[in-house]
PDB file of C-alpha atoms in Angstrom:
ATOM      1  CA  MET A   9     140.666  85.361  83.603  1.00  0.00           C
ATOM      2  CA  LYS A  10     144.056  83.772  83.964  1.00  0.00           C
ATOM      3  CA  LYS A  11     145.151  87.319  85.412  1.00  0.00           C
ATOM      4  CA  ALA A  12     142.601  87.133  87.964  1.00  0.00           C
ATOM      5  CA  ILE A  13     143.315  83.649  89.007  1.00  0.00           C
ATOM      6  CA  LEU A  14     147.177  84.592  89.130  1.00  0.00           C
ATOM      7  CA  ILE A  15     146.451  87.544  91.617  1.00  0.00           C
ATOM      8  CA  ILE A  16     144.056  85.391  93.647  1.00  0.00           C
ATOM      9  CA  SER A  17     146.709  82.831  93.861  1.00  0.00           C
ATOM     10  CA  ILE A  18     149.411  85.369  94.731  1.00  0.00           C
ATOM     11  CA  MET A  19     146.890  86.773  97.746  1.00  0.00           C
ATOM     12  CA  VAL A  20     146.322  83.236  98.997  1.00  0.00           C
ATOM     13  CA  ALA A  21     149.810  82.366  99.302  1.00  0.00           C
ATOM     14  CA  THR A  22     150.795  85.839 100.985  1.00  0.00           C
ATOM     15  CA  VAL A  23     148.142  85.280 103.535  1.00  0.00           C
ATOM     16  CA  ALA A  24     149.530  81.616 103.876  1.00  0.00           C
ATOM     17  CA  PHE A  25     153.147  82.815 104.461  1.00  0.00           C
ATOM     18  CA  ALA A  26     152.218  85.290 107.013  1.00  0.00           C
ATOM     19  CA  TYR A  27     149.991  83.173 109.021  1.00  0.00           C
ATOM     20  CA  ALA A  28     152.929  80.426 108.974  1.00  0.00           C
ATOM     21  CA  ALA A  29     155.472  83.240 109.898  1.00  0.00           C
ATOM     22  CA  VAL A  30     153.719  84.213 113.265  1.00  0.00           C
ATOM     23  CA  ALA A  31     155.872  83.012 115.981  1.00  0.00           C
ATOM     24  CA  VAL A  32     154.210  80.560 118.492  1.00  0.00           C
ATOM     25  CA  PRO A  33     155.846  79.719 121.420  1.00  0.00           C
ATOM     26  CA  ASP A  34     156.327  75.773 122.195  1.00  0.00           C
ATOM     27  CA  LYS A  35     155.798  76.476 126.085  1.00  0.00           C
ATOM     28  CA  VAL A  36     154.889  79.012 128.307  1.00  0.00           C
ATOM     29  CA  ASN A  37     156.019  79.765 131.879  1.00  0.00           C
ATOM     30  CA  LEU A  38     152.287  81.276 132.866  1.00  0.00           C
ATOM     31  CA  LYS A  39     153.609  82.455 136.428  1.00  0.00           C
ATOM     32  CA  THR A  40     155.924  84.563 134.528  1.00  0.00           C
ATOM     33  CA  ALA A  41     153.955  85.483 131.591  1.00  0.00           C
ATOM     34  CA  TRP A  42     151.063  86.785 133.974  1.00  0.00           C
ATOM     35  CA  GLY A  43     153.311  88.272 136.793  1.00  0.00           C
ATOM     36  CA  VAL A  44     151.767  86.102 139.501  1.00  0.00           C
ATOM     37  CA  GLU A  45     153.607  85.977 142.676  1.00  0.00           C
ATOM     38  CA  GLY A  46     152.992  82.943 145.264  1.00  0.00           C
ATOM     39  CA  LYS A  47     154.280  79.703 146.968  1.00  0.00           C
ATOM     40  CA  GLN A  48     152.591  77.652 144.225  1.00  0.00           C
ATOM     41  CA  LYS A  49     154.835  76.466 141.428  1.00  0.00           C
ATOM     42  CA  ALA A  50     154.384  77.799 137.895  1.00  0.00           C
ATOM     43  CA  VAL A  51     152.380  76.145 135.251  1.00  0.00           C
ATOM     44  CA  THR A  52     154.158  75.368 132.006  1.00  0.00           C
ATOM     45  CA  PHE A  53     151.651  75.690 129.231  1.00  0.00           C
ATOM     46  CA  ASP A  54     152.168  73.362 126.649  1.00  0.00           C
ATOM     47  CA  HIS A  55     151.138  75.869 123.914  1.00  0.00           C
ATOM     48  CA  ALA A  56     152.309  73.593 120.913  1.00  0.00           C
ATOM     49  CA  LEU A  57     150.297  70.964 121.990  1.00  0.00           C
ATOM     50  CA  HIS A  58     147.055  73.386 122.606  1.00  0.00           C
ATOM     51  CA  SER A  59     147.438  74.706 119.306  1.00  0.00           C
ATOM     52  CA  ASN A  60     147.579  71.648 117.485  1.00  0.00           C
ATOM     53  CA  THR A  61     144.405  70.685 119.155  1.00  0.00           C
ATOM     54  CA  ASN A  62     142.055  73.963 119.556  1.00  0.00           C
ATOM     55  CA  THR A  63     141.726  76.847 117.578  1.00  0.00           C
ATOM     56  CA  CYS A  64     143.358  80.241 118.769  1.00  0.00           C
ATOM     57  CA  THR A  65     140.003  81.979 119.365  1.00  0.00           C
ATOM     58  CA  GLU A  66     139.047  79.187 122.039  1.00  0.00           C
ATOM     59  CA  CYS A  67     141.895  81.073 124.154  1.00  0.00           C
ATOM     60  CA  HIS A  68     142.915  84.265 122.506  1.00  0.00           C
ATOM     61  CA  ALA A  69     140.651  87.124 121.019  1.00  0.00           C
ATOM     62  CA  THR A  70     141.653  86.594 117.488  1.00  0.00           C
ATOM     63  CA  ASP A  71     143.226  84.026 115.296  1.00  0.00           C
ATOM     64  CA  ALA A  72     146.457  86.187 115.498  1.00  0.00           C
ATOM     65  CA  GLY A  73     146.689  85.109 119.043  1.00  0.00           C
ATOM     66  CA  GLY A  74     147.866  88.186 121.727  1.00  0.00           C
ATOM     67  CA  LYS A  75     145.334  88.847 124.296  1.00  0.00           C
ATOM     68  CA  TRP A  76     143.883  86.389 126.452  1.00  0.00           C
ATOM     69  CA  LYS A  77     140.165  86.190 126.621  1.00  0.00           C
ATOM     70  CA  PRO A  78     139.678  85.768 130.347  1.00  0.00           C
ATOM     71  CA  THR A  79     139.962  88.830 132.330  1.00  0.00           C
ATOM     72  CA  GLY A  80     140.433  89.374 136.124  1.00  0.00           C
ATOM     73  CA  THR A  81     143.342  88.808 138.813  1.00  0.00           C
ATOM     74  CA  ILE A  82     145.102  85.681 138.724  1.00  0.00           C
ATOM     75  CA  ALA A  83     146.926  85.400 142.036  1.00  0.00           C
ATOM     76  CA  GLY A  84     147.185  83.254 144.971  1.00  0.00           C
ATOM     77  CA  MET A  85     146.045  79.757 145.805  1.00  0.00           C
ATOM     78  CA  ASN A  86     142.495  80.324 144.472  1.00  0.00           C
ATOM     79  CA  ASN A  87     140.969  77.765 142.414  1.00  0.00           C
ATOM     80  CA  LYS A  88     138.161  80.382 141.364  1.00  0.00           C
ATOM     81  CA  ASN A  89     140.563  82.756 139.564  1.00  0.00           C
ATOM     82  CA  PRO A  90     140.214  83.103 136.129  1.00  0.00           C
ATOM     83  CA  ALA A  91     143.089  81.032 135.026  1.00  0.00           C
ATOM     84  CA  HIS A  92     141.399  77.763 136.969  1.00  0.00           C
ATOM     85  CA  GLN A  93     137.924  78.874 135.820  1.00  0.00           C
ATOM     86  CA  PHE A  94     138.824  79.165 131.952  1.00  0.00           C
ATOM     87  CA  CYS A  95     141.306  76.228 131.577  1.00  0.00           C
ATOM     88  CA  TRP A  96     139.735  73.969 133.790  1.00  0.00           C
ATOM     89  CA  GLU A  97     136.138  74.551 133.935  1.00  0.00           C
ATOM     90  CA  SER A  98     135.396  75.549 130.161  1.00  0.00           C
ATOM     91  CA  CYS A  99     138.049  73.708 128.543  1.00  0.00           C
ATOM     92  CA  HIS A 100     139.210  70.569 130.424  1.00  0.00           C
ATOM     93  CA  VAL A 101     135.708  69.415 132.169  1.00  0.00           C
ATOM     94  CA  GLU A 102     133.350  70.873 128.997  1.00  0.00           C
ATOM     95  CA  LYS A 103     135.972  68.709 126.539  1.00  0.00           C
ATOM     96  CA  LYS A 104     136.217  65.713 128.999  1.00  0.00           C
ATOM     97  CA  VAL A 105     139.887  66.137 129.054  1.00  0.00           C
ATOM     98  CA  SER A 106     141.286  64.259 132.160  1.00  0.00           C
ATOM     99  CA  VAL A 107     144.424  65.853 133.528  1.00  0.00           C
ATOM    100  CA  GLY A 108     143.267  65.012 137.467  1.00  0.00           C
ATOM    101  CA  LYS A 109     142.217  67.410 140.257  1.00  0.00           C
ATOM    102  CA  VAL A 110     145.571  67.221 142.022  1.00  0.00           C
ATOM    103  CA  CYS A 111     147.250  71.041 142.127  1.00  0.00           C
ATOM    104  CA  THR A 112     150.705  69.571 141.132  1.00  0.00           C
ATOM    105  CA  LYS A 113     149.342  67.928 138.033  1.00  0.00           C
ATOM    106  CA  CYS A 114     149.811  71.661 136.566  1.00  0.00           C
ATOM    107  CA  HIS A 115     151.578  73.239 138.670  1.00  0.00           C
ATOM    108  CA  LYS A 116     155.024  71.681 138.399  1.00  0.00           C
ATOM    109  CA  GLY A 117     157.625  74.528 138.310  1.00  0.00           C
TER     110      GLY A 117
END
């Protein structure tokens, strides 16, 4: 019995250390990350803030992060592109997080 508890404890500790070792950037320049060209200034996404208030799978396909859930072309000044639809409509509006409706609120460069 003691051996089983020890093995389980080691497994839990290993998973916890592996999870803590995943490098999560504090801030992400989305224009650079997504290869978007255009006149609009970049959105500097506060990943640290969002990762403290949301689960990884709210934005990413898995808990390990990586691939972003929305698909499609993110380009131009179209507020119907996947980034605007996902971030604004499915997150800020649904969660009632007020950030304003002026482009420069997020697009600061």
